[in-house]
Tab-separated table of C-alpha atoms and ligand atoms in Angstrom:
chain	number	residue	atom	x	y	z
T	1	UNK	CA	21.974	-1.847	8.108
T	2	UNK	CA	19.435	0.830	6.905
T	3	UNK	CA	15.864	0.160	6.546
T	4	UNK	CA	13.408	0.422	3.407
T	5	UNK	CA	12.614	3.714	4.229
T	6	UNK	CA	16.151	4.856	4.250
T	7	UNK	CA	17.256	3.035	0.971
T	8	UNK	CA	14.448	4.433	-0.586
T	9	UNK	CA	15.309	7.886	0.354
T	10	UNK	CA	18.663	7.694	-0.753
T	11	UNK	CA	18.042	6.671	-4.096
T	12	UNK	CA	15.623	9.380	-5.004
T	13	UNK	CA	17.957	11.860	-3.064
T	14	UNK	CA	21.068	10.515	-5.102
T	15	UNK	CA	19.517	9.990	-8.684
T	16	UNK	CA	19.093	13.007	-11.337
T	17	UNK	CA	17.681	13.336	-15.047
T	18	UNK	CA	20.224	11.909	-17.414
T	19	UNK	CA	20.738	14.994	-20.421
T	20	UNK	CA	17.900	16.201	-22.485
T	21	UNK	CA	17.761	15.197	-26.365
T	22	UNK	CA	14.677	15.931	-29.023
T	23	UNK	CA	13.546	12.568	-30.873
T	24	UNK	CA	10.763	12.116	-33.235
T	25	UNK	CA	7.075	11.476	-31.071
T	26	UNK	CA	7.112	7.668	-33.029
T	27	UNK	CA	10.390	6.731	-31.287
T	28	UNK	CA	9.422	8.622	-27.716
T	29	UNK	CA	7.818	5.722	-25.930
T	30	UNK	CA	8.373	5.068	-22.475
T	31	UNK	CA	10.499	8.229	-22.695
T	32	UNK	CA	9.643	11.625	-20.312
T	33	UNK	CA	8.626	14.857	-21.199
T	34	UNK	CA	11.337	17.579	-20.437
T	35	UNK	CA	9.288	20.225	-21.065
T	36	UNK	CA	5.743	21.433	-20.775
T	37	UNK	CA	3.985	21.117	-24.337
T	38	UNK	CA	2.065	23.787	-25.436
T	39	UNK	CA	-0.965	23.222	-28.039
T	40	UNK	CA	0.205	24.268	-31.665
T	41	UNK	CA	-3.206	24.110	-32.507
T	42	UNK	CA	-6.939	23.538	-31.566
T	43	UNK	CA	-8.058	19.924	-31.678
T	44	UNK	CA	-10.492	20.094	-33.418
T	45	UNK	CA	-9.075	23.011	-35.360
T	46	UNK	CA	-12.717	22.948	-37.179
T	47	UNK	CA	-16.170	22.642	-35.947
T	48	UNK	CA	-17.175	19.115	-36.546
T	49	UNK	CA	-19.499	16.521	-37.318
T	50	UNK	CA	-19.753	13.304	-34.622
T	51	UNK	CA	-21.856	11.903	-37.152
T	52	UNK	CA	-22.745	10.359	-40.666
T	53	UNK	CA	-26.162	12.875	-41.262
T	54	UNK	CA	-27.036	16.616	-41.812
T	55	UNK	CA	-26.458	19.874	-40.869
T	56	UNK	CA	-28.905	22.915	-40.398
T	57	UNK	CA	-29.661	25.384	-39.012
T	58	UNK	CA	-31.674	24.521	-35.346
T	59	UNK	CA	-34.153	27.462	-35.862
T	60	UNK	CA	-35.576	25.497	-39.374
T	61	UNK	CA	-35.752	21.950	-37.309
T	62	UNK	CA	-39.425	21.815	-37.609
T	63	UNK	CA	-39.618	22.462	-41.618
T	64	UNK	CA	-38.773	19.593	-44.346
T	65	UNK	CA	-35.574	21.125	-45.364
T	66	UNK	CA	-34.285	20.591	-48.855
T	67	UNK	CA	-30.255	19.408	-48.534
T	68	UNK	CA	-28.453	21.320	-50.726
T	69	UNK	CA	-24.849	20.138	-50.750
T	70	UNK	CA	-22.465	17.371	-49.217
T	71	UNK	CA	-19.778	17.794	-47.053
T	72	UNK	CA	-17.433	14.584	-46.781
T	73	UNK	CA	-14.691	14.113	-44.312
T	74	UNK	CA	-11.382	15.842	-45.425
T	75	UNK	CA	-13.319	18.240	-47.816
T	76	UNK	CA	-11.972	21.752	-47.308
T	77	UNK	CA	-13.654	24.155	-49.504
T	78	UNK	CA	-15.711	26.598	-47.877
T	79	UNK	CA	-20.197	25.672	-48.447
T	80	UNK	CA	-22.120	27.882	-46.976
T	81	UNK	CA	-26.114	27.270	-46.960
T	82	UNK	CA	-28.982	29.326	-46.259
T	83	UNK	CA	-31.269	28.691	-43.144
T	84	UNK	CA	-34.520	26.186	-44.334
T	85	UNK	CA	-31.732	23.875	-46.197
T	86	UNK	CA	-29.579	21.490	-44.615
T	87	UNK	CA	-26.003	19.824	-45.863
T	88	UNK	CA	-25.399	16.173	-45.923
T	89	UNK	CA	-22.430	15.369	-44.001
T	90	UNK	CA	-20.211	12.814	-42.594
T	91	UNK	CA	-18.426	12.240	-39.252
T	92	UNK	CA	-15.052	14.185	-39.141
T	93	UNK	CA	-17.078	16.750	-41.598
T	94	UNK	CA	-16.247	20.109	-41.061
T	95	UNK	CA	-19.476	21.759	-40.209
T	96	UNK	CA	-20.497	24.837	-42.484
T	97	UNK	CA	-20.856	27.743	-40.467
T	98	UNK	CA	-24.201	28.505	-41.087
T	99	UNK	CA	-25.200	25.384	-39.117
T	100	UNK	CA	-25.082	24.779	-35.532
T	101	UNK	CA	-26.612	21.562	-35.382
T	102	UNK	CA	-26.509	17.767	-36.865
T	103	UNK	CA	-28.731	14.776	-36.876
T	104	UNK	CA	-27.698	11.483	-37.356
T	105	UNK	CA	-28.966	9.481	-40.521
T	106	UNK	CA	-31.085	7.047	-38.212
T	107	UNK	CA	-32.876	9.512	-36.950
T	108	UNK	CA	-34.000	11.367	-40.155
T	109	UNK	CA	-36.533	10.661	-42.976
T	110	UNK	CA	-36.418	11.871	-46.655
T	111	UNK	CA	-39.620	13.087	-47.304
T	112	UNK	CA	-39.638	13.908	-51.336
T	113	UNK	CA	-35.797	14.367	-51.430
T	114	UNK	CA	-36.305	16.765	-48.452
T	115	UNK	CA	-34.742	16.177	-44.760
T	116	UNK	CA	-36.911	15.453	-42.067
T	117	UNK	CA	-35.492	15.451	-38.349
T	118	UNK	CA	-37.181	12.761	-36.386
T	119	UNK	CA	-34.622	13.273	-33.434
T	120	UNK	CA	-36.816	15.021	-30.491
T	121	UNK	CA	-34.260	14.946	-27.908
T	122	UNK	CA	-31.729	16.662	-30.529
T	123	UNK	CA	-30.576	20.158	-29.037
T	124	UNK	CA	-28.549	22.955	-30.600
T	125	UNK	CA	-25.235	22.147	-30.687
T	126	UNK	CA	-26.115	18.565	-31.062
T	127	UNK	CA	-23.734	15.987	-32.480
T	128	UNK	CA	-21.068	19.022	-33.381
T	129	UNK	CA	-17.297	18.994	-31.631
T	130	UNK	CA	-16.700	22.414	-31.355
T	131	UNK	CA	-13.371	24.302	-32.383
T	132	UNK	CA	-10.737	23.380	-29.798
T	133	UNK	CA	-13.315	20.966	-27.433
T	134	UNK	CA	-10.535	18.774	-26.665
T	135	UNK	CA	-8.090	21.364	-26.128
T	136	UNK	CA	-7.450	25.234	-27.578
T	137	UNK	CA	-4.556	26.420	-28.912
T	138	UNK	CA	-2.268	27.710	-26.306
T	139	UNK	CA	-2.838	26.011	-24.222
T	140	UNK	CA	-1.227	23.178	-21.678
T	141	UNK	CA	-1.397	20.338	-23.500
T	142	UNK	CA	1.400	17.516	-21.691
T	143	UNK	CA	2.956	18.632	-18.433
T	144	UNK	CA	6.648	18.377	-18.218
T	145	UNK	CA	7.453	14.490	-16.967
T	146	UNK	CA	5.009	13.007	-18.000
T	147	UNK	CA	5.568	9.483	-19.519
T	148	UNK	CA	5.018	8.946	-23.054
T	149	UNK	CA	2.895	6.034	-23.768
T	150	UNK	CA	0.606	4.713	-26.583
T	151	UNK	CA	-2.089	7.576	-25.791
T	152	UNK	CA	0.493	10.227	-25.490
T	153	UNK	CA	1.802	9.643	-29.190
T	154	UNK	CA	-1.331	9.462	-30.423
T	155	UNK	CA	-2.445	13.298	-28.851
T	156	UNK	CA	1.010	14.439	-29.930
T	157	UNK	CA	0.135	13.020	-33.326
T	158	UNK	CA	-2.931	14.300	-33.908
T	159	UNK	CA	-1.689	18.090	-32.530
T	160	UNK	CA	0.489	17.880	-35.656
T	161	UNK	CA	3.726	17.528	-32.993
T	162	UNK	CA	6.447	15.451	-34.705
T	163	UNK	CA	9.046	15.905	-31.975
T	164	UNK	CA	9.654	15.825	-28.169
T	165	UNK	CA	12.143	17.218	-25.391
T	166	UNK	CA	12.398	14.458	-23.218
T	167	UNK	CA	15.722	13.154	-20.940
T	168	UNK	CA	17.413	10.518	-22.220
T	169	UNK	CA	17.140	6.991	-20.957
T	170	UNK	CA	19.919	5.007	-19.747
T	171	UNK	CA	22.247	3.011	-21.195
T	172	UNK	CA	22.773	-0.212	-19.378
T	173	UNK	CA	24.923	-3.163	-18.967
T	174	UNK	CA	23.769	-6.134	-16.401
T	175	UNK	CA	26.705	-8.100	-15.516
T	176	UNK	CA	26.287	-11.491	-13.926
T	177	UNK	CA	28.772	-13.517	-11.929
T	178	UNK	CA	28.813	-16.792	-11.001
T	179	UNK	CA	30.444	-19.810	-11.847
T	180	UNK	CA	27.379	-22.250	-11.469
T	181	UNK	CA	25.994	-20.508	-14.494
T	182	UNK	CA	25.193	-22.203	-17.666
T	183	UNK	CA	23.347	-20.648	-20.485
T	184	UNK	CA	20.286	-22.429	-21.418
T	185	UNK	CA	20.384	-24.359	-24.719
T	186	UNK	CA	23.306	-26.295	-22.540
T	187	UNK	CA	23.632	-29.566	-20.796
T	188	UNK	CA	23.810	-29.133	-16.965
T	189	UNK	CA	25.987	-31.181	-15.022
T	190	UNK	CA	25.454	-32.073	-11.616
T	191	UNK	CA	26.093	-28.792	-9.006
T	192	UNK	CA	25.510	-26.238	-12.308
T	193	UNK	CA	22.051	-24.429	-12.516
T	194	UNK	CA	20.311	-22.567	-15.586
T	195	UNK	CA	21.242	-18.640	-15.907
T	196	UNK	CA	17.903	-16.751	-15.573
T	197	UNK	CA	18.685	-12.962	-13.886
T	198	UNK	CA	19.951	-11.252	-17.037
T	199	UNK	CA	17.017	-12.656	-19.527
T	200	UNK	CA	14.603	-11.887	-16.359
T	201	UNK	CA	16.445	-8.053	-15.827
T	202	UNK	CA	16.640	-7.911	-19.673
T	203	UNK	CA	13.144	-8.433	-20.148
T	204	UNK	CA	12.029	-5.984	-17.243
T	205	UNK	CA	14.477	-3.638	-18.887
T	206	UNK	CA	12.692	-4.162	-22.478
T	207	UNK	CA	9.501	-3.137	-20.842
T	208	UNK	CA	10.627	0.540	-20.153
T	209	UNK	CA	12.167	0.326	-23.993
T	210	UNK	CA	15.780	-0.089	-22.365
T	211	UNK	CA	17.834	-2.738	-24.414
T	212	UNK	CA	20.805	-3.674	-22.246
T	213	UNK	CA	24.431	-4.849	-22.636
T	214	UNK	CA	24.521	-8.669	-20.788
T	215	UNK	CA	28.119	-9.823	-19.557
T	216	UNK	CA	28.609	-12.697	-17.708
T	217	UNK	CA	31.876	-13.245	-15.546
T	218	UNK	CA	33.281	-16.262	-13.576
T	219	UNK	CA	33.425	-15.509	-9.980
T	220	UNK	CA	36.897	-14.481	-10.243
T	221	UNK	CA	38.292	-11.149	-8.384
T	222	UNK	CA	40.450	-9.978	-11.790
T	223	UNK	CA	37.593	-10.683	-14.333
T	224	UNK	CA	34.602	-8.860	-12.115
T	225	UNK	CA	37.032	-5.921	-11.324
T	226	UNK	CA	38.209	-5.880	-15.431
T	227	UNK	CA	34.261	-6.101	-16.362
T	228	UNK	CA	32.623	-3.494	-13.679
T	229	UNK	CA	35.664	-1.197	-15.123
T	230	UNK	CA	34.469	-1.376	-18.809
T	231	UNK	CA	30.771	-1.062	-17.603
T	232	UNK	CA	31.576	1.948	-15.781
T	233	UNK	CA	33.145	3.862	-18.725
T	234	UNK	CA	30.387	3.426	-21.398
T	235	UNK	CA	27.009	3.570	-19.114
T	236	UNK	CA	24.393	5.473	-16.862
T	237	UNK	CA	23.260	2.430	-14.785
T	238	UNK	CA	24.886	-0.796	-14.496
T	239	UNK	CA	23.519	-3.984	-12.680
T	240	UNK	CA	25.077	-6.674	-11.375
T	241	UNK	CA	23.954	-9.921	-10.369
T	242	UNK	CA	25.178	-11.897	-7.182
T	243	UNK	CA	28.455	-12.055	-5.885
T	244	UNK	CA	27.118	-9.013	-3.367
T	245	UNK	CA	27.125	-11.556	-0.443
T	246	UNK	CA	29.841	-12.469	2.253
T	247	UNK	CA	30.607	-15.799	0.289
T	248	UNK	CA	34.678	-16.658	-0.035
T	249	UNK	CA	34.078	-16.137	-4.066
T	250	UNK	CA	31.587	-13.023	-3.853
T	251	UNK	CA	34.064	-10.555	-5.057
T	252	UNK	CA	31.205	-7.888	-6.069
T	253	UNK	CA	31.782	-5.166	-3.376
T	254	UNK	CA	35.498	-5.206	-3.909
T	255	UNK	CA	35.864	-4.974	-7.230
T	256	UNK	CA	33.622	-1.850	-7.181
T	257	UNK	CA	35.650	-0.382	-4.313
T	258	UNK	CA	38.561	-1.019	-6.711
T	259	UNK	CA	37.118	1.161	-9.368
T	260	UNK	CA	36.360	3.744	-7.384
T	261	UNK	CA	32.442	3.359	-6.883
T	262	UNK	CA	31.150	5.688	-4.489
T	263	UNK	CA	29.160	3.257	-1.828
T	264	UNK	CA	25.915	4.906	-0.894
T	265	UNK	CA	24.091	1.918	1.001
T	266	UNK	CA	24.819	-1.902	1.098
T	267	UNK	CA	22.479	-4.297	3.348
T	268	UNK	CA	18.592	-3.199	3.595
T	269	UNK	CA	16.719	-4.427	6.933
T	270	UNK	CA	14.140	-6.329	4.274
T	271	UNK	CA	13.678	-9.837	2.846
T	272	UNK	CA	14.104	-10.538	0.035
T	273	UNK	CA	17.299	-8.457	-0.615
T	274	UNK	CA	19.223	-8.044	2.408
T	275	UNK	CA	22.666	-7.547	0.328
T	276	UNK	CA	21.472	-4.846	-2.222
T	277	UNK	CA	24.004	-2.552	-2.693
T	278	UNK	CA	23.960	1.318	-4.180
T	279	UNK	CA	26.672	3.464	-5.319
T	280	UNK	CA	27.574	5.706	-8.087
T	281	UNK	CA	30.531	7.365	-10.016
T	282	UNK	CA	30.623	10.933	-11.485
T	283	UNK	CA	28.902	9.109	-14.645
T	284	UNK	CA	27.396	5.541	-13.840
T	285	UNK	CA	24.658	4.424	-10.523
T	286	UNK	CA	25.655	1.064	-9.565
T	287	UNK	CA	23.217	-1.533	-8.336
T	288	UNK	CA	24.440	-4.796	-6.858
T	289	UNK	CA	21.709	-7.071	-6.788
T	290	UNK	CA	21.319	-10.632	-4.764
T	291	UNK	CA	22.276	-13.783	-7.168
T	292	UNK	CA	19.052	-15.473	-6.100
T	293	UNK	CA	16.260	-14.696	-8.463
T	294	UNK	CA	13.524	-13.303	-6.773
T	295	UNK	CA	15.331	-10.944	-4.549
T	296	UNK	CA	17.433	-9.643	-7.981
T	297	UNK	CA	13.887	-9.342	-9.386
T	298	UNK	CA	12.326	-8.044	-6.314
T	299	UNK	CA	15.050	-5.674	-5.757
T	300	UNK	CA	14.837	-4.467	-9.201
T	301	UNK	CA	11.071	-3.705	-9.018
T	302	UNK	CA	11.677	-1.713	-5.160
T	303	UNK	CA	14.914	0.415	-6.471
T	304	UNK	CA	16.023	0.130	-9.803
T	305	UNK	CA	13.320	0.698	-11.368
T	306	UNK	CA	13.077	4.149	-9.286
T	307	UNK	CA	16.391	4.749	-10.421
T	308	UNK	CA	15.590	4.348	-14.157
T	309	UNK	CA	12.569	6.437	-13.405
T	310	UNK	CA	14.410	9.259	-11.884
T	311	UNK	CA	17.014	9.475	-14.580
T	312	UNK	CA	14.062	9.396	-16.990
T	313	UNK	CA	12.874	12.477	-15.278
T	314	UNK	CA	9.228	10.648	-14.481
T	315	UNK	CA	7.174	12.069	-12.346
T	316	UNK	CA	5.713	8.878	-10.865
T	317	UNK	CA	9.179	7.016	-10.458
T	318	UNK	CA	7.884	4.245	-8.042
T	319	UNK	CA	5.533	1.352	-8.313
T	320	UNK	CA	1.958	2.521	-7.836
T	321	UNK	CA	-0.122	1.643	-4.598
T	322	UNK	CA	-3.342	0.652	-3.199
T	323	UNK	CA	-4.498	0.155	-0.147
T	324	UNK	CA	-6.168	-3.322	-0.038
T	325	UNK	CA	-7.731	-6.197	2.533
T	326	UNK	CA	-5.526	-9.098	2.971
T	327	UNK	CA	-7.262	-12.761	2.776
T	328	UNK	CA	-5.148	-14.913	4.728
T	329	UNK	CA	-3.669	-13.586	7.698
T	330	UNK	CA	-0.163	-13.737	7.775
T	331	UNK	CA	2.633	-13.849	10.845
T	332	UNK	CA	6.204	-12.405	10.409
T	333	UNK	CA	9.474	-11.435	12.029
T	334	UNK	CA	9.978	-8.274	13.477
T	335	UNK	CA	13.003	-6.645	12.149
T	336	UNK	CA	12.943	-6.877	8.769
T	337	UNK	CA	10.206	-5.585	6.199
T	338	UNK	CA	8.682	-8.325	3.619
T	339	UNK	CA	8.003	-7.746	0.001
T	340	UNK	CA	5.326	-10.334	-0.545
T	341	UNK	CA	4.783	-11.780	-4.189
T	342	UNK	CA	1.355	-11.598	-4.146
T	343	UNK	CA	-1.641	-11.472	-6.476
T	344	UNK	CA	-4.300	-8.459	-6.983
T	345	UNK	CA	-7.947	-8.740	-8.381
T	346	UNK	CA	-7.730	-5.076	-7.306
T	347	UNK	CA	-10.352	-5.263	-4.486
T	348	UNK	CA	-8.206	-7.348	-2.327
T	349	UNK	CA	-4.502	-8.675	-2.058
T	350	UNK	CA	-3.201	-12.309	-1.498
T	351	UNK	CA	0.180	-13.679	-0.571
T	352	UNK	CA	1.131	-16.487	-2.599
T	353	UNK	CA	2.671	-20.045	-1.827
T	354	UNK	CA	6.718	-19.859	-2.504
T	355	UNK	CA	7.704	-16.353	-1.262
T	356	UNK	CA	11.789	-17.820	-0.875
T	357	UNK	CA	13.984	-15.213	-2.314
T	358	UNK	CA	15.169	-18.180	-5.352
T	359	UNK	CA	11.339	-18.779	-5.761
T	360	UNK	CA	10.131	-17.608	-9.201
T	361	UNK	CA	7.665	-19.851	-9.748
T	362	UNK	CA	5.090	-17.854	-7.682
T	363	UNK	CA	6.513	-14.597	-8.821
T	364	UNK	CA	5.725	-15.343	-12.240
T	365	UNK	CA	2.229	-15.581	-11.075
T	366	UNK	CA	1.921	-12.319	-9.212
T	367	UNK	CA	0.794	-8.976	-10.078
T	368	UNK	CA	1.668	-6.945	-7.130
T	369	UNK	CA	3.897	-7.053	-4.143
T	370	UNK	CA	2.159	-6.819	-0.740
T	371	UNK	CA	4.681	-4.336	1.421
T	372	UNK	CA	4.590	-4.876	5.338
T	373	UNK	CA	7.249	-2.851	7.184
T	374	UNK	CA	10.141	-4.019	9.837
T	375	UNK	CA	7.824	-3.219	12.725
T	376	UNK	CA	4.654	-5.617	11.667
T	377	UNK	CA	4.805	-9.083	13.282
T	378	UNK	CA	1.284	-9.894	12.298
T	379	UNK	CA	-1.780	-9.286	9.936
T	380	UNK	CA	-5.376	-10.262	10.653
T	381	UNK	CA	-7.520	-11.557	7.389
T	382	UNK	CA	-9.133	-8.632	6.461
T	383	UNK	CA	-7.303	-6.082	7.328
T	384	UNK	CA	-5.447	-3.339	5.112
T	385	UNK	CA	-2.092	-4.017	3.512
T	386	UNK	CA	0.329	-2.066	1.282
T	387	UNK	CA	0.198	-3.209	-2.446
T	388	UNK	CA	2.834	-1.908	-4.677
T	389	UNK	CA	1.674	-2.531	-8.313
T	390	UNK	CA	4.010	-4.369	-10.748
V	401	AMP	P1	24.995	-15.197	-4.914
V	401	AMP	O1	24.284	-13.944	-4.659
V	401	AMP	O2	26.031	-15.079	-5.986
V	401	AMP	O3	25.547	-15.762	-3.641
V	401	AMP	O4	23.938	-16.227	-5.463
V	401	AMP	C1	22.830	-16.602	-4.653
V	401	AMP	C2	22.021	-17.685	-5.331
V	401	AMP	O5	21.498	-17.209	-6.558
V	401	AMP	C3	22.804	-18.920	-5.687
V	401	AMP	O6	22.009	-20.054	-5.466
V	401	AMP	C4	23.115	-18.747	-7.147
V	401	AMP	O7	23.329	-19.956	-7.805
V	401	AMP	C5	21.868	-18.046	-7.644
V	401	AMP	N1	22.184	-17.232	-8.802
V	401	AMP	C6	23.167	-16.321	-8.871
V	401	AMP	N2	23.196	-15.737	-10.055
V	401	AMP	C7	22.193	-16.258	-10.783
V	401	AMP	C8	21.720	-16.074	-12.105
V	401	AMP	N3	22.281	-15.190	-12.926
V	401	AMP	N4	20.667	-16.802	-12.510
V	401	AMP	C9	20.077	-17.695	-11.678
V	401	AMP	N5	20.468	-17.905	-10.428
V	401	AMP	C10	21.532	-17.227	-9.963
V	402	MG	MG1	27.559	-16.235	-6.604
């Protein structure tokens, strides 16, 4: 059995950028940047006002200044004043040249029709984005990997960019076995339970914009080797849900043996999780995750959402950390590292009530996952823990 370290390793050794494609910057969230983006332009490509008031020259601040013409926002003809006049003008106003200097409305008077600047901390310069003060043409605007998020389409936007480079995200099937399964919406006899993994993995999937295939399949050797087989052939990243174990009708491992799947780890020294398995084909990774619904989810945070990560290209493919004080003190087992479900107010960390792998009911309350490695046995209150970020 390898330990976190080690399973972690191998997945960001064993996992490359899926293919590059160009889509338009309103469908490229949650997608990666393949390529460095260069500014096409200045932003602003104009000097410009950061205020509803006038422009003028600084040198005639101390005369009454008669205002001479109007600027409005989107106006692009060119108005050029002499010094001792000023311009009304408007926030997003593009600034005439002559001028080097607004004041906001509130701080002015009109004295006979004529501007008076009541604003004695205003400098030159003042309330004016310069040409290119956000960034100059040229120049790096979005380093290669980085994610795209609501921010990132918005600069994009408003550089005039209408499409990316970025590498492709997966395609995805989840396939869960089990014959205890029912869908809910059913009637449960006695011995069956509720289906939860593939809405839970579908909805952490629909978070990084990944809309996944869902089969289910009866624990039955023939059906999980016919379904992995089909999976295989038409994706970058299938999932599978129990049947991973050492049970009599856990027919996971074999089935992907069958169809070839290059094993690259099963079993990880860690709790929840112990079964995860890893493997790949020339086309598809392969994760076999626990039936029991916080390890699958657990498991999916810790690895397969690396995995996505990686083949996204990211440059930030794992959960983020901190480095926070623990409440409560906890004791564990030596041997095996813990992934605690555990809640953040982002100054310190605590373990919640219900951390058995089928436990979701705490899960659904945490924020974070408090990390203590195979060699801890104990933690005093106060004292710094590992928080990986959900
Ligand atoms: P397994 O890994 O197949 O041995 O399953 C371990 C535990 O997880 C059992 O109690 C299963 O009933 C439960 N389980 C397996 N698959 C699911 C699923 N898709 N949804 C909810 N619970 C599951
Ligand atoms: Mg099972």
């Amino acid at each position: 059995m390898i330990s976190v370290e080690q399973a972690k390793q191998f997945v960001n050794q064993s996992v490359f950028p899926l293919e590059i494609i160009e889509v338009t910057v309103v469908d490229a969230l949650e997608f990666c940047l393949a390529e460095d983006v260069v500014a096409p332009i200045s932003v602003p490509s104009f000097n410009q006002s950061a205020m509803d008031g006038y422009a003028f020259s600084y040198e005639s601040i101390q005369e009454q200044l008669p205002i001479v013409a109007e600027v409005a926002a989107g106006d692009t003809q060119k108005v050029e004043i002499k010094n001792n006049e000023a311009v009304r003008i408007f926030t997003g106003s593009k600034v005439p040249d002559s001028c080097d200097t607004v004041v906001m409305q509130e701080l002015t008077e009109l004295v006979d029709g004529k501007l008076v600047v009541k604003d004695e901390g205003l400098k030159q310069g003042g309330n004016i984005r310069k040409k290119g003060h956000q960034i100059e043409v040229g120049n790096l605007a979005l380093e290669k990997g980085v994610r795209i998020n609501a921010a990132t389409v918005g600069f994009l936007s408003n550089l005039g960019i209408t499409s990316v480079k970025v590498y492709n995200s997966p395609s995805v099937t989840i396939i869960a076995t089990g014959d205890e399964l029912v869908k809910p919406g059913n009637e449960l006899e006695d011995g069956q339970i509720y289906e939860s993994n593939t809405f839970m993995l579908k909805a952490a999937l629909n978070k990084l914009n990944i809309e996944p295939k869902i089969v289910l399949v009866e624990d039955d050797k023939e059906a999980t080797q016919k379904a992995i087989s089909e999976a295989l052939e038409n994706n970058d990243l299938l999932i599978l849900s129990g049947g991973i174990s050492v049970g009599d009708y856990d027919f996971v491992k074999e089935a992907l043996e069958y169809n070839g799947v290059e094993e690259i780890f099963y079993k990880v020294k860690q709790k929840p999780g112990k079964p995860l398995y890893f493997g790949k084909t020339k086309k598809c990774y392969v994760f076999a995750l626990p039936g029991n619904p916080a390890a699958a989810l657990t498991c999916f945070y810790q690895y397969v959402n690396t995995a996505i990560n990686l083949m996204k290209g990211s440059k930030a493919p794992s959960l983020n950390d901190l480095t926070l004080p623990l409440i409560k003190s906890i004791k564990k087992k030596e041997g095996r590292a813990t992934f605690y479900k555990a809640f953040t107010d982002y100054k310190t960390v605590e373990i919640l009530e219900g951390q058995g792998s089928d436990v979701l009911k705490s899960f659904a309350l945490a924020n974070c996952f408090v990390y203590l490695d195979e060699t801890v046995q104990e933690v005093s209150e106060n004292e710094m823990v590992n928080v990986h970020l959900i």
